Amino acid sequence: ETGVTQTPRHLVMGMTNKKSLKCEQHLGHNAMYWYKQSAKKPLELMFVYNFKEQTENNSVPSRFSPECPNSSHLFLHLHTLQPEDSALYLCASSQAYGQGGGETQYFGPGTRLLVL
Amino acid sequence: AQKITQTQPGMFVQEKEAVTLDCTYDTSDQSYGLFWYKQPSSGEMIFLIYQGSYDEQNATEGRYSLNFQKARKSANLVISASQLGDSAMYFCAMKESGATNKLIFGTGTLLAVQP
């Protein structure tokens, strides 16, 4: 595998379900991100992790719970979601700020989530 | 506050023609970075090109070039010799100021390449 991978690619869940999104990067980066992309809305940053530590929580509801066990893996745990949470969830990685080598973010293919 | 503006919701271009996608930005920083991403219907955001504010030359990557006009605060993407596979959403983004690697995205331009 190369680049940034995300699983599953598609997910349908009920409002009472618990599910997790997984992201893995093979680029040797040490910063990872979760974004939400809803129809007709700009890309919204949700969480940022630098060296496994969460450095940004963009006022995301607690029904979204991120986990970053190491610099290569990032999870987004979902529980009791609402229909308005249906969106494309994108993961990205980059070098952490000030680490050199550029800070360009590279994205995964996304998970299309539908909450019924 | 920093802001990215893409005024073209959608554009058409004929195959093999060149097309310019507009992007203007607002920042009070002297040092900043500008990015363009392509998002096909499959969803993945694909990095295309980067321009640093202190770069004296416009960035180029294959058929992509960035027309950077610092005084006008514009960073337009030029795609030469358009191909059918170029049909996608295109997003302009800027790195936020300060000790962060967060990006601010524009609303995007949908490009349709016609045969």
PDB file of C-alpha atoms in Angstrom:
ATOM      1  CA  GLU A   1       0.000   0.000   0.000  1.00  0.00           C
ATOM      2  CA  THR A   2       1.152   3.492  -0.718  1.00  0.00           C
ATOM      3  CA  GLY A   3      -0.015   6.956   0.253  1.00  0.00           C
ATOM      4  CA  VAL A   4      -3.009   7.306   2.533  1.00  0.00           C
ATOM      5  CA  THR A   5      -5.614   4.558   2.758  1.00  0.00           C
ATOM      6  CA  GLN A   6      -9.049   4.644   4.365  1.00  0.00           C
ATOM      7  CA  THR A   7     -11.497   1.894   5.243  1.00  0.00           C
ATOM      8  CA  PRO A   8     -14.305   1.356   4.745  1.00  0.00           C
ATOM      9  CA  ARG A   9     -14.937   3.323   1.559  1.00  0.00           C
ATOM     10  CA  HIS A  10     -18.684   3.323   2.142  1.00  0.00           C
ATOM     11  CA  LEU A  11     -20.651   2.961   5.369  1.00  0.00           C
ATOM     12  CA  VAL A  12     -24.344   2.953   6.150  1.00  0.00           C
ATOM     13  CA  MET A  13     -25.289   3.028   9.810  1.00  0.00           C
ATOM     14  CA  GLY A  14     -28.297   3.576  11.985  1.00  0.00           C
ATOM     15  CA  MET A  15     -28.427   6.267  14.622  1.00  0.00           C
ATOM     16  CA  THR A  16     -27.902   3.746  17.425  1.00  0.00           C
ATOM     17  CA  ASN A  17     -24.936   1.964  15.840  1.00  0.00           C
ATOM     18  CA  LYS A  18     -21.285   2.223  16.779  1.00  0.00           C
ATOM     19  CA  LYS A  19     -18.743   2.087  13.986  1.00  0.00           C
ATOM     20  CA  SER A  20     -15.150   3.141  13.354  1.00  0.00           C
ATOM     21  CA  LEU A  21     -13.361   4.665  10.400  1.00  0.00           C
ATOM     22  CA  LYS A  22      -9.733   3.752   9.870  1.00  0.00           C
ATOM     23  CA  CYS A  23      -6.954   5.711   8.208  1.00  0.00           C
ATOM     24  CA  GLU A  24      -3.396   4.588   7.576  1.00  0.00           C
ATOM     25  CA  GLN A  25      -0.561   6.558   6.027  1.00  0.00           C
ATOM     26  CA  HIS A  26       2.553   5.062   4.452  1.00  0.00           C
ATOM     27  CA  LEU A  27       4.375   8.347   3.854  1.00  0.00           C
ATOM     28  CA  GLY A  28       6.427   8.590   7.027  1.00  0.00           C
ATOM     29  CA  HIS A  29       4.451  11.621   8.181  1.00  0.00           C
ATOM     30  CA  ASN A  30       3.859  12.612  11.787  1.00  0.00           C
ATOM     31  CA  ALA A  31       0.698  14.700  11.505  1.00  0.00           C
ATOM     32  CA  MET A  32      -2.751  13.350  10.674  1.00  0.00           C
ATOM     33  CA  TYR A  33      -6.108  14.997  10.142  1.00  0.00           C
ATOM     34  CA  TRP A  34      -9.815  14.234   9.931  1.00  0.00           C
ATOM     35  CA  TYR A  35     -12.005  16.370   7.665  1.00  0.00           C
ATOM     36  CA  LYS A  36     -15.734  16.358   7.006  1.00  0.00           C
ATOM     37  CA  GLN A  37     -17.088  17.271   3.585  1.00  0.00           C
ATOM     38  CA  SER A  38     -20.839  17.791   3.379  1.00  0.00           C
ATOM     39  CA  ALA A  39     -22.720  18.550   0.203  1.00  0.00           C
ATOM     40  CA  LYS A  40     -22.406  22.198  -0.844  1.00  0.00           C
ATOM     41  CA  LYS A  41     -20.195  23.085   2.127  1.00  0.00           C
ATOM     42  CA  PRO A  42     -16.490  23.854   2.334  1.00  0.00           C
ATOM     43  CA  LEU A  43     -14.195  21.212   3.711  1.00  0.00           C
ATOM     44  CA  GLU A  44     -14.341  21.274   7.527  1.00  0.00           C
ATOM     45  CA  LEU A  45     -11.343  20.367   9.641  1.00  0.00           C
ATOM     46  CA  MET A  46     -12.376  18.178  12.573  1.00  0.00           C
ATOM     47  CA  PHE A  47      -9.233  16.993  14.363  1.00  0.00           C
ATOM     48  CA  VAL A  48      -5.478  17.330  14.065  1.00  0.00           C
ATOM     49  CA  TYR A  49      -2.862  15.031  15.580  1.00  0.00           C
ATOM     50  CA  ASN A  50       0.836  15.851  15.730  1.00  0.00           C
ATOM     51  CA  PHE A  51       3.158  13.090  16.950  1.00  0.00           C
ATOM     52  CA  LYS A  52       0.120  11.131  18.221  1.00  0.00           C
ATOM     53  CA  GLU A  53      -1.088  14.051  20.333  1.00  0.00           C
ATOM     54  CA  GLN A  54      -4.336  15.800  19.535  1.00  0.00           C
ATOM     55  CA  THR A  55      -3.568  19.439  18.838  1.00  0.00           C
ATOM     56  CA  GLU A  56      -6.851  20.561  17.357  1.00  0.00           C
ATOM     57  CA  ASN A  57     -10.490  19.786  18.052  1.00  0.00           C
ATOM     58  CA  ASN A  58     -12.598  22.062  15.921  1.00  0.00           C
ATOM     59  CA  SER A  59     -15.659  22.063  18.221  1.00  0.00           C
ATOM     60  CA  VAL A  60     -16.631  18.599  17.055  1.00  0.00           C
ATOM     61  CA  PRO A  61     -19.563  16.908  18.871  1.00  0.00           C
ATOM     62  CA  SER A  62     -18.574  14.165  21.292  1.00  0.00           C
ATOM     63  CA  ARG A  63     -20.352  11.527  19.204  1.00  0.00           C
ATOM     64  CA  PHE A  64     -17.169  11.671  17.100  1.00  0.00           C
ATOM     65  CA  SER A  65     -14.198  10.282  19.003  1.00  0.00           C
ATOM     66  CA  PRO A  66     -10.756  10.216  17.368  1.00  0.00           C
ATOM     67  CA  GLU A  67      -7.911   7.910  18.296  1.00  0.00           C
ATOM     68  CA  CYS A  68      -4.302   8.029  17.140  1.00  0.00           C
ATOM     69  CA  PRO A  69      -2.342   5.031  18.492  1.00  0.00           C
ATOM     70  CA  ASN A  70       0.765   5.866  16.446  1.00  0.00           C
ATOM     71  CA  SER A  71       1.888   8.276  13.747  1.00  0.00           C
ATOM     72  CA  SER A  72       0.716   5.953  10.964  1.00  0.00           C
ATOM     73  CA  HIS A  73      -2.811   5.182  12.117  1.00  0.00           C
ATOM     74  CA  LEU A  74      -5.825   7.320  12.839  1.00  0.00           C
ATOM     75  CA  PHE A  75      -9.321   6.206  13.789  1.00  0.00           C
ATOM     76  CA  LEU A  76     -12.630   7.990  14.040  1.00  0.00           C
ATOM     77  CA  HIS A  77     -15.075   6.233  16.352  1.00  0.00           C
ATOM     78  CA  LEU A  78     -18.714   6.997  15.666  1.00  0.00           C
ATOM     79  CA  HIS A  79     -21.688   6.506  17.990  1.00  0.00           C
ATOM     80  CA  THR A  80     -25.268   7.751  18.113  1.00  0.00           C
ATOM     81  CA  LEU A  81     -24.821   9.789  14.961  1.00  0.00           C
ATOM     82  CA  GLN A  82     -27.482  11.972  13.400  1.00  0.00           C
ATOM     83  CA  PRO A  83     -28.654  12.022   9.767  1.00  0.00           C
ATOM     84  CA  GLU A  84     -26.937  15.403   9.317  1.00  0.00           C
ATOM     85  CA  ASP A  85     -23.624  13.659   9.991  1.00  0.00           C
ATOM     86  CA  SER A  86     -23.934  11.960   6.609  1.00  0.00           C
ATOM     87  CA  ALA A  87     -20.939  13.181   4.609  1.00  0.00           C
ATOM     88  CA  LEU A  88     -17.608  12.257   3.074  1.00  0.00           C
ATOM     89  CA  TYR A  89     -14.973  11.856   5.789  1.00  0.00           C
ATOM     90  CA  LEU A  90     -11.461  12.463   4.585  1.00  0.00           C
ATOM     91  CA  CYS A  91      -8.228  11.627   6.321  1.00  0.00           C
ATOM     92  CA  ALA A  92      -4.975  13.407   5.496  1.00  0.00           C
ATOM     93  CA  SER A  93      -1.369  13.332   6.627  1.00  0.00           C
ATOM     94  CA  SER A  94       1.629  15.644   6.432  1.00  0.00           C
ATOM     95  CA  GLN A  95       4.838  16.464   8.159  1.00  0.00           C
ATOM     96  CA  ALA A  96       4.192  18.233  11.420  1.00  0.00           C
ATOM     97  CA  TYR A  97       4.680  21.965  11.483  1.00  0.00           C
ATOM     98  CA  GLY A  98       8.321  23.018  11.431  1.00  0.00           C
ATOM     99  CA  GLN A  99       9.639  19.536  10.700  1.00  0.00           C
ATOM    100  CA  GLY A 100      10.883  20.408   7.256  1.00  0.00           C
ATOM    101  CA  GLY A 101      10.215  18.397   4.131  1.00  0.00           C
ATOM    102  CA  GLY A 102       7.167  20.459   3.324  1.00  0.00           C
ATOM    103  CA  GLU A 103       3.790  20.506   5.036  1.00  0.00           C
ATOM    104  CA  THR A 104       1.661  19.516   2.096  1.00  0.00           C
ATOM    105  CA  GLN A 105      -1.288  17.426   3.182  1.00  0.00           C
ATOM    106  CA  TYR A 106      -1.949  14.199   1.326  1.00  0.00           C
ATOM    107  CA  PHE A 107      -5.451  12.818   1.444  1.00  0.00           C
ATOM    108  CA  GLY A 108      -6.985   9.392   1.469  1.00  0.00           C
ATOM    109  CA  PRO A 109      -9.917   8.377  -0.762  1.00  0.00           C
ATOM    110  CA  GLY A 110     -12.468   9.093   1.961  1.00  0.00           C
ATOM    111  CA  THR A 111     -15.328   7.202   3.572  1.00  0.00           C
ATOM    112  CA  ARG A 112     -18.821   8.035   2.354  1.00  0.00           C
ATOM    113  CA  LEU A 113     -21.032   7.794   5.423  1.00  0.00           C
ATOM    114  CA  LEU A 114     -24.815   7.610   5.361  1.00  0.00           C
ATOM    115  CA  VAL A 115     -26.669   7.785   8.668  1.00  0.00           C
ATOM    116  CA  LEU A 116     -30.253   6.535   8.576  1.00  0.00           C
TER     117      LEU A 116
ATOM    118  CA  ALA B   1      -9.042  36.893   9.071  1.00  0.00           C
ATOM    119  CA  GLN B   2      -7.589  34.669   6.413  1.00  0.00           C
ATOM    120  CA  LYS B   3      -9.872  33.714   3.568  1.00  0.00           C
ATOM    121  CA  ILE B   4      -9.803  31.903   0.220  1.00  0.00           C
ATOM    122  CA  THR B   5     -12.248  32.917  -2.504  1.00  0.00           C
ATOM    123  CA  GLN B   6     -13.075  30.928  -5.608  1.00  0.00           C
ATOM    124  CA  THR B   7     -15.646  32.878  -7.589  1.00  0.00           C
ATOM    125  CA  GLN B   8     -16.292  30.321 -10.333  1.00  0.00           C
ATOM    126  CA  PRO B   9     -18.733  27.631  -9.169  1.00  0.00           C
ATOM    127  CA  GLY B  10     -18.404  25.831 -12.507  1.00  0.00           C
ATOM    128  CA  MET B  11     -16.549  26.026 -15.786  1.00  0.00           C
ATOM    129  CA  PHE B  12     -16.531  24.320 -19.168  1.00  0.00           C
ATOM    130  CA  VAL B  13     -13.474  23.833 -21.348  1.00  0.00           C
ATOM    131  CA  GLN B  14     -12.945  22.037 -24.630  1.00  0.00           C
ATOM    132  CA  GLU B  15     -10.567  19.125 -24.669  1.00  0.00           C
ATOM    133  CA  LYS B  16      -6.985  20.173 -25.520  1.00  0.00           C
ATOM    134  CA  GLU B  17      -7.678  23.808 -24.604  1.00  0.00           C
ATOM    135  CA  ALA B  18      -6.128  25.623 -21.652  1.00  0.00           C
ATOM    136  CA  VAL B  19      -8.244  26.768 -18.718  1.00  0.00           C
ATOM    137  CA  THR B  20      -7.653  29.116 -15.779  1.00  0.00           C
ATOM    138  CA  LEU B  21      -9.307  28.567 -12.415  1.00  0.00           C
ATOM    139  CA  ASP B  22      -9.399  31.663 -10.238  1.00  0.00           C
ATOM    140  CA  CYS B  23      -8.362  31.912  -6.620  1.00  0.00           C
ATOM    141  CA  THR B  24      -7.904  35.004  -4.493  1.00  0.00           C
ATOM    142  CA  TYR B  25      -6.783  35.038  -0.911  1.00  0.00           C
ATOM    143  CA  ASP B  26      -6.720  37.387   2.015  1.00  0.00           C
ATOM    144  CA  THR B  27      -3.999  37.369   4.623  1.00  0.00           C
ATOM    145  CA  SER B  28      -1.903  39.843   6.558  1.00  0.00           C
ATOM    146  CA  ASP B  29       0.995  37.434   6.830  1.00  0.00           C
ATOM    147  CA  GLN B  30       4.199  37.919   4.885  1.00  0.00           C
ATOM    148  CA  SER B  31       4.959  34.211   4.768  1.00  0.00           C
ATOM    149  CA  TYR B  32       2.279  31.827   3.566  1.00  0.00           C
ATOM    150  CA  GLY B  33       1.707  28.844   1.321  1.00  0.00           C
ATOM    151  CA  LEU B  34      -0.918  28.226  -1.335  1.00  0.00           C
ATOM    152  CA  PHE B  35      -2.108  24.857  -2.600  1.00  0.00           C
ATOM    153  CA  TRP B  36      -4.363  23.462  -5.296  1.00  0.00           C
ATOM    154  CA  TYR B  37      -6.162  20.146  -4.977  1.00  0.00           C
ATOM    155  CA  LYS B  38      -8.253  18.153  -7.438  1.00  0.00           C
ATOM    156  CA  GLN B  39     -11.233  16.104  -6.279  1.00  0.00           C
ATOM    157  CA  PRO B  40     -12.716  13.701  -8.840  1.00  0.00           C
ATOM    158  CA  SER B  41     -16.153  12.208  -8.301  1.00  0.00           C
ATOM    159  CA  SER B  42     -14.495   9.301  -6.470  1.00  0.00           C
ATOM    160  CA  GLY B  43     -13.843  11.685  -3.565  1.00  0.00           C
ATOM    161  CA  GLU B  44     -10.094  11.619  -3.078  1.00  0.00           C
ATOM    162  CA  MET B  45      -8.398  15.017  -2.751  1.00  0.00           C
ATOM    163  CA  ILE B  46      -5.329  14.939  -4.982  1.00  0.00           C
ATOM    164  CA  PHE B  47      -2.526  17.431  -4.354  1.00  0.00           C
ATOM    165  CA  LEU B  48      -1.590  19.255  -7.544  1.00  0.00           C
ATOM    166  CA  ILE B  49       0.739  22.154  -6.883  1.00  0.00           C
ATOM    167  CA  TYR B  50       2.204  24.397  -4.181  1.00  0.00           C
ATOM    168  CA  GLN B  51       3.371  28.018  -4.197  1.00  0.00           C
ATOM    169  CA  GLY B  52       5.258  29.646  -1.347  1.00  0.00           C
ATOM    170  CA  SER B  53       4.844  33.369  -0.850  1.00  0.00           C
ATOM    171  CA  TYR B  54       8.572  33.953  -1.182  1.00  0.00           C
ATOM    172  CA  ASP B  55       8.980  31.832  -4.296  1.00  0.00           C
ATOM    173  CA  GLU B  56      10.092  34.148  -7.071  1.00  0.00           C
ATOM    174  CA  GLN B  57       8.974  31.889  -9.877  1.00  0.00           C
ATOM    175  CA  ASN B  58       5.509  30.556 -10.535  1.00  0.00           C
ATOM    176  CA  ALA B  59       5.176  26.904  -9.604  1.00  0.00           C
ATOM    177  CA  THR B  60       4.734  24.369 -12.382  1.00  0.00           C
ATOM    178  CA  GLU B  61       3.963  20.652 -12.293  1.00  0.00           C
ATOM    179  CA  GLY B  62       3.496  19.048 -15.670  1.00  0.00           C
ATOM    180  CA  ARG B  63       0.355  20.511 -17.250  1.00  0.00           C
ATOM    181  CA  TYR B  64      -0.402  22.518 -14.111  1.00  0.00           C
ATOM    182  CA  SER B  65       0.991  25.950 -13.424  1.00  0.00           C
ATOM    183  CA  LEU B  66       0.163  28.494 -10.792  1.00  0.00           C
ATOM    184  CA  ASN B  67      -0.155  32.111 -11.884  1.00  0.00           C
ATOM    185  CA  PHE B  68       0.934  33.812  -8.674  1.00  0.00           C
ATOM    186  CA  GLN B  69       0.303  37.551  -8.495  1.00  0.00           C
ATOM    187  CA  LYS B  70       1.274  38.579  -5.000  1.00  0.00           C
ATOM    188  CA  ALA B  71       0.225  42.212  -5.221  1.00  0.00           C
ATOM    189  CA  ARG B  72      -3.239  41.165  -6.373  1.00  0.00           C
ATOM    190  CA  LYS B  73      -3.343  38.306  -3.855  1.00  0.00           C
ATOM    191  CA  SER B  74      -4.299  35.863  -6.548  1.00  0.00           C
ATOM    192  CA  ALA B  75      -3.094  32.313  -7.188  1.00  0.00           C
ATOM    193  CA  ASN B  76      -4.855  31.080 -10.285  1.00  0.00           C
ATOM    194  CA  LEU B  77      -4.416  27.523 -11.519  1.00  0.00           C
ATOM    195  CA  VAL B  78      -3.738  27.088 -15.225  1.00  0.00           C
ATOM    196  CA  ILE B  79      -4.317  23.678 -16.775  1.00  0.00           C
ATOM    197  CA  SER B  80      -2.865  23.358 -20.243  1.00  0.00           C
ATOM    198  CA  ALA B  81      -4.067  20.903 -22.902  1.00  0.00           C
ATOM    199  CA  SER B  82      -7.157  19.828 -20.941  1.00  0.00           C
ATOM    200  CA  GLN B  83      -8.022  16.153 -20.893  1.00  0.00           C
ATOM    201  CA  LEU B  84     -11.336  14.441 -20.188  1.00  0.00           C
ATOM    202  CA  GLY B  85      -9.830  13.103 -16.965  1.00  0.00           C
ATOM    203  CA  ASP B  86      -9.368  16.666 -15.721  1.00  0.00           C
ATOM    204  CA  SER B  87     -13.121  16.907 -15.096  1.00  0.00           C
ATOM    205  CA  ALA B  88     -13.362  17.312 -11.320  1.00  0.00           C
ATOM    206  CA  MET B  89     -13.751  19.787  -8.461  1.00  0.00           C
ATOM    207  CA  TYR B  90     -10.715  21.970  -7.884  1.00  0.00           C
ATOM    208  CA  PHE B  91      -9.967  23.516  -4.499  1.00  0.00           C
ATOM    209  CA  CYS B  92      -7.588  26.310  -3.660  1.00  0.00           C
ATOM    210  CA  ALA B  93      -6.202  26.303  -0.114  1.00  0.00           C
ATOM    211  CA  MET B  94      -3.903  28.361   2.065  1.00  0.00           C
ATOM    212  CA  LYS B  95      -1.944  27.406   5.121  1.00  0.00           C
ATOM    213  CA  GLU B  96      -3.150  29.212   8.212  1.00  0.00           C
ATOM    214  CA  SER B  97      -0.820  31.678   9.831  1.00  0.00           C
ATOM    215  CA  GLY B  98       1.126  30.828  12.924  1.00  0.00           C
ATOM    216  CA  ALA B  99       2.743  27.656  14.159  1.00  0.00           C
ATOM    217  CA  THR B 100       0.273  25.358  12.499  1.00  0.00           C
ATOM    218  CA  ASN B 101      -0.135  23.245   9.409  1.00  0.00           C
ATOM    219  CA  LYS B 102      -3.883  23.750   9.167  1.00  0.00           C
ATOM    220  CA  LEU B 103      -5.337  24.609   5.768  1.00  0.00           C
ATOM    221  CA  ILE B 104      -8.137  26.973   4.809  1.00  0.00           C
ATOM    222  CA  PHE B 105     -10.034  25.791   1.736  1.00  0.00           C
ATOM    223  CA  GLY B 106     -12.087  27.660  -0.828  1.00  0.00           C
ATOM    224  CA  THR B 107     -15.511  26.495  -1.950  1.00  0.00           C
ATOM    225  CA  GLY B 108     -14.164  24.917  -5.116  1.00  0.00           C
ATOM    226  CA  THR B 109     -14.718  25.133  -8.874  1.00  0.00           C
ATOM    227  CA  LEU B 110     -16.311  22.302 -10.834  1.00  0.00           C
ATOM    228  CA  LEU B 111     -14.510  21.871 -14.143  1.00  0.00           C
ATOM    229  CA  ALA B 112     -16.130  19.969 -16.998  1.00  0.00           C
ATOM    230  CA  VAL B 113     -13.955  19.068 -19.972  1.00  0.00           C
ATOM    231  CA  GLN B 114     -15.959  18.572 -23.140  1.00  0.00           C
ATOM    232  CA  PRO B 115     -14.808  16.354 -26.031  1.00  0.00           C
TER     233      PRO B 115
END
